Tab-separated table of C-alpha atoms and ligand atoms in Angstrom:
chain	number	residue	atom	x	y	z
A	1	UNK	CA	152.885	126.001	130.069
A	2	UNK	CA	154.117	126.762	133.686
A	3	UNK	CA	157.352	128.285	133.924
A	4	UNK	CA	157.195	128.527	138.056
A	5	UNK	CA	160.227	126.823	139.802
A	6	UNK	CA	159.660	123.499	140.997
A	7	UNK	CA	159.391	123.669	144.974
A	8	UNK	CA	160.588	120.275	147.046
A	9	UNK	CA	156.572	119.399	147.239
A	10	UNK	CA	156.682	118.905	143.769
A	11	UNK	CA	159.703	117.225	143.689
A	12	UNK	CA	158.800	114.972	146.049
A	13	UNK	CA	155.657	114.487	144.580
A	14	UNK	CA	157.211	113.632	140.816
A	15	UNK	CA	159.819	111.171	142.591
A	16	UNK	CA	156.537	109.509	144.111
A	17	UNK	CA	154.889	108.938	140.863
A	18	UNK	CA	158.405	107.558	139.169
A	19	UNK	CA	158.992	105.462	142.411
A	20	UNK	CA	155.353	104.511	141.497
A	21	UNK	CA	155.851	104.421	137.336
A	22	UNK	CA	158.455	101.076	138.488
A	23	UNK	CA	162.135	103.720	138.391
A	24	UNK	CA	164.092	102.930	141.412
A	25	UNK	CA	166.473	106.151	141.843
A	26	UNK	CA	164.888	109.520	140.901
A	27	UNK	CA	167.937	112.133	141.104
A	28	UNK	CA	166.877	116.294	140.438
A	29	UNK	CA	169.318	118.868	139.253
A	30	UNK	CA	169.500	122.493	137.872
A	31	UNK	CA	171.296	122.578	134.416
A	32	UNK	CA	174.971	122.638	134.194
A	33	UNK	CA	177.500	122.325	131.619
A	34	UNK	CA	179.554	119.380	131.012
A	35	UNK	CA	182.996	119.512	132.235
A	36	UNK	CA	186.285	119.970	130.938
A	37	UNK	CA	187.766	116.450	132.602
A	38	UNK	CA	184.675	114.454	130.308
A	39	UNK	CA	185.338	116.464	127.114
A	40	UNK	CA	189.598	115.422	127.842
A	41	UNK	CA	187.985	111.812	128.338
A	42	UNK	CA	185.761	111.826	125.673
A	43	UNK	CA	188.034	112.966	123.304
A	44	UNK	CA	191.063	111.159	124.378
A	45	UNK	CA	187.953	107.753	123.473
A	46	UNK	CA	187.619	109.134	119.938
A	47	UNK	CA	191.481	109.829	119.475
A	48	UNK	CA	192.162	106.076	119.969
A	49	UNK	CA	189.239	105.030	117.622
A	50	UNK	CA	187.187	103.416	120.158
A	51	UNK	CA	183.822	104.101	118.937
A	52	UNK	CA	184.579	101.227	116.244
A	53	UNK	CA	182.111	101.977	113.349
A	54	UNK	CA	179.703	103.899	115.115
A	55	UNK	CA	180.106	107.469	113.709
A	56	UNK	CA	177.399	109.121	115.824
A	57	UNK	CA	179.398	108.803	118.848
A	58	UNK	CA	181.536	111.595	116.888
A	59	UNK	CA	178.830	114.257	117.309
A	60	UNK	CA	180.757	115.989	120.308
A	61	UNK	CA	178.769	119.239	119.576
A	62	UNK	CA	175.714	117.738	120.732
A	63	UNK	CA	177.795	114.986	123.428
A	64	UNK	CA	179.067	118.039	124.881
A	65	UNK	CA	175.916	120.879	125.328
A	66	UNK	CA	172.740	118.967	126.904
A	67	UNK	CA	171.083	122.146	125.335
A	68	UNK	CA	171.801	120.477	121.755
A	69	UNK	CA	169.226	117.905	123.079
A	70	UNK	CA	166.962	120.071	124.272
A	71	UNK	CA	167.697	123.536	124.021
A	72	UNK	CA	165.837	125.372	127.191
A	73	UNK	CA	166.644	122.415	129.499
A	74	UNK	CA	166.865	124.109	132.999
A	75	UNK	CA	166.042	120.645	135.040
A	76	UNK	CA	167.884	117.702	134.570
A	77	UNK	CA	166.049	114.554	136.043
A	78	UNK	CA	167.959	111.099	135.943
A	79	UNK	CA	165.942	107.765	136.391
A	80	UNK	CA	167.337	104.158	136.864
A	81	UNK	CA	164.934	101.113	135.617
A	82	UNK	CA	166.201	97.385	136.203
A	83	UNK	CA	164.984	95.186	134.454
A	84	UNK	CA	166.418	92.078	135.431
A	85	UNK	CA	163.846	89.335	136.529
A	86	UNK	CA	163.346	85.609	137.343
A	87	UNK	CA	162.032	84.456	133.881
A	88	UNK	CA	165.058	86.333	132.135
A	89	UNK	CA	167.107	84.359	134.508
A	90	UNK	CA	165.580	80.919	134.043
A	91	UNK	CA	165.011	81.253	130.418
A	92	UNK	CA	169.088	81.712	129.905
A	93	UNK	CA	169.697	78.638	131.972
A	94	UNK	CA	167.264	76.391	130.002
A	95	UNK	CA	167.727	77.856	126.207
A	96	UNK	CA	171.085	77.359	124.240
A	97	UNK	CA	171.255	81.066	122.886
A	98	UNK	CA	171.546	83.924	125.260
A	99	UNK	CA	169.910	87.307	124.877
A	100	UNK	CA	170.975	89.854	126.882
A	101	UNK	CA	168.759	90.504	129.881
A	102	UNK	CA	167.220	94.385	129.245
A	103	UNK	CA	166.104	92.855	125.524
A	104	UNK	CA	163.792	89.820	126.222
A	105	UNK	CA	160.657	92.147	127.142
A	106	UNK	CA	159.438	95.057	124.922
A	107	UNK	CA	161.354	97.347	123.583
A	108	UNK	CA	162.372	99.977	126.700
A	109	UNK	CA	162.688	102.617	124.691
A	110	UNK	CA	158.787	103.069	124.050
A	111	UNK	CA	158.104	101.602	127.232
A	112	UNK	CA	160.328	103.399	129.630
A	113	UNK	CA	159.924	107.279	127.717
A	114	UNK	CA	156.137	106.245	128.115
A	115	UNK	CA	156.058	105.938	131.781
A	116	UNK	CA	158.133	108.972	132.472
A	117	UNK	CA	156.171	110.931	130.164
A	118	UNK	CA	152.881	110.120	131.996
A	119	UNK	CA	154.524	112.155	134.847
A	120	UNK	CA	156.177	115.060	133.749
A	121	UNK	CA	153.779	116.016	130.818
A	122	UNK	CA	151.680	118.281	132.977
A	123	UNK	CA	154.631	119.735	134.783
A	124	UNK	CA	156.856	121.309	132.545
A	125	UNK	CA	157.422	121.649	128.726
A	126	UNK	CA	160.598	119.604	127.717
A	127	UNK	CA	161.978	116.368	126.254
A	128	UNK	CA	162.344	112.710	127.489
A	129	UNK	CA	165.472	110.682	126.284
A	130	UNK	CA	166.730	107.020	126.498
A	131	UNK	CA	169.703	106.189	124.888
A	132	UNK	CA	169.276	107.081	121.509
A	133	UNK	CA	170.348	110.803	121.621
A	134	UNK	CA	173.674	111.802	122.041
A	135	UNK	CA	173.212	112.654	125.283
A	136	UNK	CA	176.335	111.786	127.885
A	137	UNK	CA	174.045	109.233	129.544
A	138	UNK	CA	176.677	107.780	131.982
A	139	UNK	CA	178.406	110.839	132.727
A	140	UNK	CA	175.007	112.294	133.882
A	141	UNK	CA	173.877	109.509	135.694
A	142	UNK	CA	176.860	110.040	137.713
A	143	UNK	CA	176.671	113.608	138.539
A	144	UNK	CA	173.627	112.646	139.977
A	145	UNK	CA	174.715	110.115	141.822
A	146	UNK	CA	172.383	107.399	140.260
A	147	UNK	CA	175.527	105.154	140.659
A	148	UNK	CA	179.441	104.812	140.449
A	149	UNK	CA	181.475	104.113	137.190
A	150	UNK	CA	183.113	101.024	137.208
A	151	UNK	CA	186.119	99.135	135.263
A	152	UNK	CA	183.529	97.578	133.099
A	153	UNK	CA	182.464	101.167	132.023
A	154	UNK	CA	178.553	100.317	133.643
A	155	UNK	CA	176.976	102.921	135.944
A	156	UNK	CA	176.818	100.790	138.827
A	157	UNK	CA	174.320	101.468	142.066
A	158	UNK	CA	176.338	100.241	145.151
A	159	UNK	CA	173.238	98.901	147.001
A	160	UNK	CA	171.607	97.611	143.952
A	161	UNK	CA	174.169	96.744	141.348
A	162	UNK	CA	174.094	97.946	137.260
A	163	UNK	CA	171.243	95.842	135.461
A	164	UNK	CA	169.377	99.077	134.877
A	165	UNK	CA	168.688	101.521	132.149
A	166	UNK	CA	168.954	105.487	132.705
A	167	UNK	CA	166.147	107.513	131.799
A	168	UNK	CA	166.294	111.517	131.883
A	169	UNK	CA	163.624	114.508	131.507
A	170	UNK	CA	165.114	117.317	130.518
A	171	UNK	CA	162.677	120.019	131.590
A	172	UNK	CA	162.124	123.667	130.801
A	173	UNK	CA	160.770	124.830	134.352
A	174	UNK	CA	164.013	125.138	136.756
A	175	UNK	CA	164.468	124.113	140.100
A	176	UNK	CA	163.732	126.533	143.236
A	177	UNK	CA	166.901	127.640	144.331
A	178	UNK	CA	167.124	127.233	147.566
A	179	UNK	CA	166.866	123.364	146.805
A	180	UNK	CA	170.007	120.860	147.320
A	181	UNK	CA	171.385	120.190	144.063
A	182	UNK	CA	171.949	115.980	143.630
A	183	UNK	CA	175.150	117.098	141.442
A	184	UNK	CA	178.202	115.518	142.615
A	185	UNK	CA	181.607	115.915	140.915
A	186	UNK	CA	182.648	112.693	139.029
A	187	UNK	CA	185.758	111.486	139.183
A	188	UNK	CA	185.964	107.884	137.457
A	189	UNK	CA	189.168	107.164	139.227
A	190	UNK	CA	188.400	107.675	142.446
A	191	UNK	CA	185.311	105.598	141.733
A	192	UNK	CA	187.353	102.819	140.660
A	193	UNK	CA	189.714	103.011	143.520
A	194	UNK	CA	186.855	103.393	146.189
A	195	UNK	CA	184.430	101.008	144.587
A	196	UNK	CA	186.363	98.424	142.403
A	197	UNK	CA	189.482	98.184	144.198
A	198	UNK	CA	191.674	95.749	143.099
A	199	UNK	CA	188.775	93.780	141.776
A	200	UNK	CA	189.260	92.779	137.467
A	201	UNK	CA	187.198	90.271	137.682
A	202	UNK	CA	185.023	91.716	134.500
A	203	UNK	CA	188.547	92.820	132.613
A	204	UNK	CA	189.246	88.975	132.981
A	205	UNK	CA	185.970	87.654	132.002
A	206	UNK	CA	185.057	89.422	129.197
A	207	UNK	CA	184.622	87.044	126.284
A	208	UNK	CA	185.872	89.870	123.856
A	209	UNK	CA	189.085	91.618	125.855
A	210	UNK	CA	187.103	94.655	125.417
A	211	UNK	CA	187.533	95.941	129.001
A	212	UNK	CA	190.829	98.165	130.287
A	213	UNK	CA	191.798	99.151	133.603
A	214	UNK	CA	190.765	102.526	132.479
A	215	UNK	CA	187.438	101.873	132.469
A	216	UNK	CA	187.288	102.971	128.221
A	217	UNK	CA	185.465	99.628	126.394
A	218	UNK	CA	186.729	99.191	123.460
A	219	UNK	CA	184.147	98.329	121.505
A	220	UNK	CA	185.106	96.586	118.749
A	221	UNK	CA	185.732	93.797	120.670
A	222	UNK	CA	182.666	94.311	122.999
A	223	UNK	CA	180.078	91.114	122.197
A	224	UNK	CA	177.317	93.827	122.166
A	225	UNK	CA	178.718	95.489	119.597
A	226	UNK	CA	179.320	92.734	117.297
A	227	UNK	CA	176.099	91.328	117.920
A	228	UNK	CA	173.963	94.328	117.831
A	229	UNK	CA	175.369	97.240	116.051
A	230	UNK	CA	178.147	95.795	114.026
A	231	UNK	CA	177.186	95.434	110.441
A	232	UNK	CA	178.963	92.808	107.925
A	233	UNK	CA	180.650	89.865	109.305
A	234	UNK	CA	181.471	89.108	112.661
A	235	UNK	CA	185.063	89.424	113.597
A	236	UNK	CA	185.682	86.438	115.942
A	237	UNK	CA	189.605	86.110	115.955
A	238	UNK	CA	189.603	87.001	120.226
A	239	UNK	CA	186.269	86.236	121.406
A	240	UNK	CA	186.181	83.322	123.615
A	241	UNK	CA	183.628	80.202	124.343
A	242	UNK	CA	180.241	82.257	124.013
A	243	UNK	CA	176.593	82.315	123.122
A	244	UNK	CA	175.710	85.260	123.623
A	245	UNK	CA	173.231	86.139	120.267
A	246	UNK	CA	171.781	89.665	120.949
A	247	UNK	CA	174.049	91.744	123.347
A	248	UNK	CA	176.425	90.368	126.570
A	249	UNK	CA	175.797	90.288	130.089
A	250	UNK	CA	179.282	88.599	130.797
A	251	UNK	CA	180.854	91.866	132.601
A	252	UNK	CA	177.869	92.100	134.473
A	253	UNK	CA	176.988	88.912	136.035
A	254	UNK	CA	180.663	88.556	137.629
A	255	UNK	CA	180.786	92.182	138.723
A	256	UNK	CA	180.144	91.759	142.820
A	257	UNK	CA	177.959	94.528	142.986
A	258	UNK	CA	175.493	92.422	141.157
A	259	UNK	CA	176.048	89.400	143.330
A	260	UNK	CA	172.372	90.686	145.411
A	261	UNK	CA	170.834	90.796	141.581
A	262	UNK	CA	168.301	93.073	142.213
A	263	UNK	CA	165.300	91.417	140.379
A	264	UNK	CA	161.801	93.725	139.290
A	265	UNK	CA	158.996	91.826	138.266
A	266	UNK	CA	158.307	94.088	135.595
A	267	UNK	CA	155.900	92.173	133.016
A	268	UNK	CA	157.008	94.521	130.054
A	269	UNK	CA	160.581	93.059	130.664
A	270	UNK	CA	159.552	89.240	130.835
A	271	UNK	CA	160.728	87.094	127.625
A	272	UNK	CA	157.805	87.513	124.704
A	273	UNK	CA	157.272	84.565	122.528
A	274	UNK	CA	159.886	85.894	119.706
A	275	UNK	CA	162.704	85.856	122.284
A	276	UNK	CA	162.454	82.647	123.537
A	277	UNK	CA	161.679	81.314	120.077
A	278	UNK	CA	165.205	83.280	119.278
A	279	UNK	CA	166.826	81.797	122.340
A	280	UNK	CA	166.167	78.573	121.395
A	281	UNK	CA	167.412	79.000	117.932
A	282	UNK	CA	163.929	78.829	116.173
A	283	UNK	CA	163.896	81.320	113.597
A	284	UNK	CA	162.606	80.097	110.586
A	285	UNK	CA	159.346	81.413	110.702
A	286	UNK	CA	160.458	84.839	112.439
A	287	UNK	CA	160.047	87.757	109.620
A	288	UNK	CA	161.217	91.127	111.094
A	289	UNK	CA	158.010	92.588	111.146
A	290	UNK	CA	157.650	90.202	114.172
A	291	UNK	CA	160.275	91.998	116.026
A	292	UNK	CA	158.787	95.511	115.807
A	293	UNK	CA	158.021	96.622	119.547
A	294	UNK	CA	161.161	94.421	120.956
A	295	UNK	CA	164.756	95.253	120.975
A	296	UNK	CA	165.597	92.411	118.818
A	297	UNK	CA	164.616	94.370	116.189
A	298	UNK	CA	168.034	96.363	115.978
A	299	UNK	CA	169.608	93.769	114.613
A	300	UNK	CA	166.999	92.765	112.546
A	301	UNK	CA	166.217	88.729	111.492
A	302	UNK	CA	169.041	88.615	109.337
A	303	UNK	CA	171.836	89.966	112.186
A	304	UNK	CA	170.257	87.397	114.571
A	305	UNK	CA	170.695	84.979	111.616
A	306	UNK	CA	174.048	85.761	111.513
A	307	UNK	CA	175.424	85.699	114.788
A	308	UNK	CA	173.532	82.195	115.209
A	309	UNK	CA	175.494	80.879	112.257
A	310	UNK	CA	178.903	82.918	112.948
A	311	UNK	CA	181.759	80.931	114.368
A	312	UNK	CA	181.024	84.019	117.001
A	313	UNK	CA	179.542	80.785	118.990
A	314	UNK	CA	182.228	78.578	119.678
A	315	UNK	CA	180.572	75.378	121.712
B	1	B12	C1	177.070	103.393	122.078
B	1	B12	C2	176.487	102.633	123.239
B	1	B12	C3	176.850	101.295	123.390
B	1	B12	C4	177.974	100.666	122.573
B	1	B12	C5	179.308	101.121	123.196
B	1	B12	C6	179.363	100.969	124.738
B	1	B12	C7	180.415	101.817	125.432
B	1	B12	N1	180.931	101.281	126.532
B	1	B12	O1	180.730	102.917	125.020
B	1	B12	C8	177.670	99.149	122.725
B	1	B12	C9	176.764	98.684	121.614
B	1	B12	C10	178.878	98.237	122.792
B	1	B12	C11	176.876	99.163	124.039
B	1	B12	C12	176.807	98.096	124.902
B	1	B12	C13	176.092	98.113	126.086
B	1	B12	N2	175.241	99.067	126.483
B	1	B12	CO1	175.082	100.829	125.653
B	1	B12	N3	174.978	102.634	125.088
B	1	B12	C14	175.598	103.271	124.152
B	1	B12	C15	175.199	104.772	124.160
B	1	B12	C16	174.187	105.015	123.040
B	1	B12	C17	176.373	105.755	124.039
B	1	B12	C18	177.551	105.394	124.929
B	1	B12	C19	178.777	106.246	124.707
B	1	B12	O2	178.709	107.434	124.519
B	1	B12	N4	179.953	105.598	124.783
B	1	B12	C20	181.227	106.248	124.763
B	1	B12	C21	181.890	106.102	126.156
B	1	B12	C22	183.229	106.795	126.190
B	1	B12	O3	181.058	106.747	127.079
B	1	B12	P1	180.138	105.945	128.116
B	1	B12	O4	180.429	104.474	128.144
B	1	B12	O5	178.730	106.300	127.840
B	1	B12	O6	180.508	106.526	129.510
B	1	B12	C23	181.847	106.735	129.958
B	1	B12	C24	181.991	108.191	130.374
B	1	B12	O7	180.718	108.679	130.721
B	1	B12	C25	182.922	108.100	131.574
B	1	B12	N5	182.592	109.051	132.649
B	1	B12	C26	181.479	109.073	133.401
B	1	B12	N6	181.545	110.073	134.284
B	1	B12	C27	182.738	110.690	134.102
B	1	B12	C28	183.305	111.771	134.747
B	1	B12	C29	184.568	112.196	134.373
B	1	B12	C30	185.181	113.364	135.084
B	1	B12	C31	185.261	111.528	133.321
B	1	B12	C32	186.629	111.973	132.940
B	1	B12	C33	184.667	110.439	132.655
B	1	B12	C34	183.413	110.037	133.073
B	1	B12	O8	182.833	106.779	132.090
B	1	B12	C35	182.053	105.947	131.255
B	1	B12	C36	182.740	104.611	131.045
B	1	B12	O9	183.892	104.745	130.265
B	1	B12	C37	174.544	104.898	125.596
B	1	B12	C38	173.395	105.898	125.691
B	1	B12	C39	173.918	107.308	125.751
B	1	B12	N7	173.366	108.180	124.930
B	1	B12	O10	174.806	107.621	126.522
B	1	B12	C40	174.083	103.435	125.901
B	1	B12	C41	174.229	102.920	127.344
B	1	B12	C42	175.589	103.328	127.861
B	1	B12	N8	174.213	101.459	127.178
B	1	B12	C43	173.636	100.821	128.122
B	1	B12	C44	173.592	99.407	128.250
B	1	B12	C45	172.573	98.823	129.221
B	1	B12	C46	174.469	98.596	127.517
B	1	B12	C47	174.752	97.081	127.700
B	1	B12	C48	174.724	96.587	129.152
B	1	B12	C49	173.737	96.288	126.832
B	1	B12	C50	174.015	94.793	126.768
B	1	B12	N9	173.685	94.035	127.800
B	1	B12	O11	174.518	94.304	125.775
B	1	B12	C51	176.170	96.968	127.067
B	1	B12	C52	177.283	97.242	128.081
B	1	B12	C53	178.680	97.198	127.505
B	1	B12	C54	179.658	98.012	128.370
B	1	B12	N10	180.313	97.345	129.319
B	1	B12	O12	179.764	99.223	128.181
B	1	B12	C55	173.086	101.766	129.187
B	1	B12	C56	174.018	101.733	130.413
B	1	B12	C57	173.315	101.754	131.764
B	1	B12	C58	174.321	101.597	132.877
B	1	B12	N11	173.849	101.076	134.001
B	1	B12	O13	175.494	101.911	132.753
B	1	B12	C59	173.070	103.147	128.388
B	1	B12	C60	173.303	104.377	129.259
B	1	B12	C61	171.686	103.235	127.701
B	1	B12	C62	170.544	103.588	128.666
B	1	B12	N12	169.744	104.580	128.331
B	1	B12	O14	170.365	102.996	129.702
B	1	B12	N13	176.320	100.409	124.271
């Protein structure tokens, strides 16, 4: 495989084919380690038992050295997707049970490693992740300035607001160096003072009370948690009025930066059959084998089940 440094015709040649591929920001960067400041945040989160039940957010070996992901990573590239569209949109308004928007389509883990492996197969050896590595997704996505962190704990775009998901190739080839690095020192609360201001408007909305000022989620009380990851019964005693049946969208939609909604008309993200059978509370015939190939299958028939029937949905 070619081990030559990637020269900006290349680069600009990749970030043609992702623009191409449907990402919307393409950032580049040489490897670099994670910093002290995220390792004092990121410990500080698992100090005050934040990561609720989910253990592998303990795995601070691998959180903290990309190279546990992929061990000769020399290029780190970051890619946004959004996957917010008009059908997602109309079929919340019409249906009673609401799915968060990145879930109605396919499954964007196949989908999205897919399209950025078409590209970068041929270019360097390496290893394409999407969320289900240990990888410091958000952290990453900020050093290269894909977007801002905000009190909601999203990586938010200022021109195109947060309804995306972060893609990244970790490649084996490195970059020339005489190349601008897109590797920005991250501060989250400088973003929130330049960005959110005195805006809480997500810390006040959240059905849950998940959200801080200091930007940590707790996610216990986070409905995404509870609908998607949280096994057992569903622990209602602060949620609010919600329907939410498969993640939460709540501390997006009334975050200003998403007040443009900047809508792709992906296909592979419109609602499938299953979801709006799901949204509409039709799941008597739905077996999980059905939901192989769409997000909804993390929770599996029985945790959609559930949260249908849990007091979780107070009308
Ligand atoms: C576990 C997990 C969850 C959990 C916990 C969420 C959480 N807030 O921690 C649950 C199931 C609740 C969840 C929910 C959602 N998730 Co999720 N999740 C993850 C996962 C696998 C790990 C996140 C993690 O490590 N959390 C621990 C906290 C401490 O870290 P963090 O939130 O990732 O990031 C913080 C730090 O990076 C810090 N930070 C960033 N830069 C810097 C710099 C410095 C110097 C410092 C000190 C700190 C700092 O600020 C961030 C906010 O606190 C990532 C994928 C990944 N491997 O990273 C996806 C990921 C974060 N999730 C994603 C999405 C889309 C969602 C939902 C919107 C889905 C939905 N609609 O229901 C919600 C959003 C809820 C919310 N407001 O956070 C996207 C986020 C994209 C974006 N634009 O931000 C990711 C990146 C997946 C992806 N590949 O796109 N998720």
């Amino acid at each position: 495989m070619n081990k030559k440094s990637l020269e900006k015709e290349e680069i600009d040649l990749i970030k043609k084919r992702l623009f191409k591929e449907g990402f919307k920001h393409v950032s580049f960067s040489t490897y670099f380690e994670v910093e002290n400041e995220f390792k004092k945040f990121y410990l500080q989160f698992l100090k005050e038992k934040k990561e609720a039940s989910l253990s592998y957010l303990q795995n601070i070996k691998a959180k903290f050295n990309i190279k546990e992901i992929y061990a000769n990573t020399n290029t780190i590239i970051a890619a946004s997707f959004f996957y917010h569209n008009q059908k997602v949109k109309l079929a919340l308004k019409e249906n009673p049970y609401k799915i968060a928007s990145y879930a109605w389509g396919k499954d964007y883990h196949n989908v999205l490693k897919k399209r950025m492996k078409r590209v970068v197969k041929d270019i360097s050896a390496g290893r394409i992740v999407t969320d289900s590595t240990p990888l410091p997704e958000r952290y990453l996505g900020r050093k290269l300035n894909i977007g801002f962190i905000g009190k909601n704990g999203m990586l938010i775009n200022p021109e195109n607001g947060s309804y995306f998901l972060l893609v990244f190739a970790l490649l084996e080839r490195p970059l020339s160096s005489d190349l601008i690095l897109e590797n920005k020192k991250a501060n989250i609360e400088e973003d929130f003072k330049k960005y959110c201001n005195n805006c809480s408007r997500c810390i006040k909305s959240c059905p849950g009370g998940a959200i801080n000022s200091d930007g940590i989620i707790n996610i216990e009380n986070c409905i995404s948690y509870q609908t998607i990851e949280m096994r057992g019964k569903v622990n209602c005693s602060n949620i609010k009025k919600n329907k939410w049946i498969f993640g939460c969208d709540v501390c997006q939609m009334v975050c200003p930066y998403n007040k443009k909604e900047y809508l792709n008309n992906d296909t592979d993200f419109y609602p499938s059959d299953i979801s709006l059978d799901v949204s509409k509370g039709h799941l008597e015939n739905i077996k999980d084998t059905h939901l192989f190939g769409t997000a909804l299958k993390r929770a599996g028939i029985e945790g959609l089940r559930r949260n249908i029937k849990s007091k979780i949905i107070l009308k």
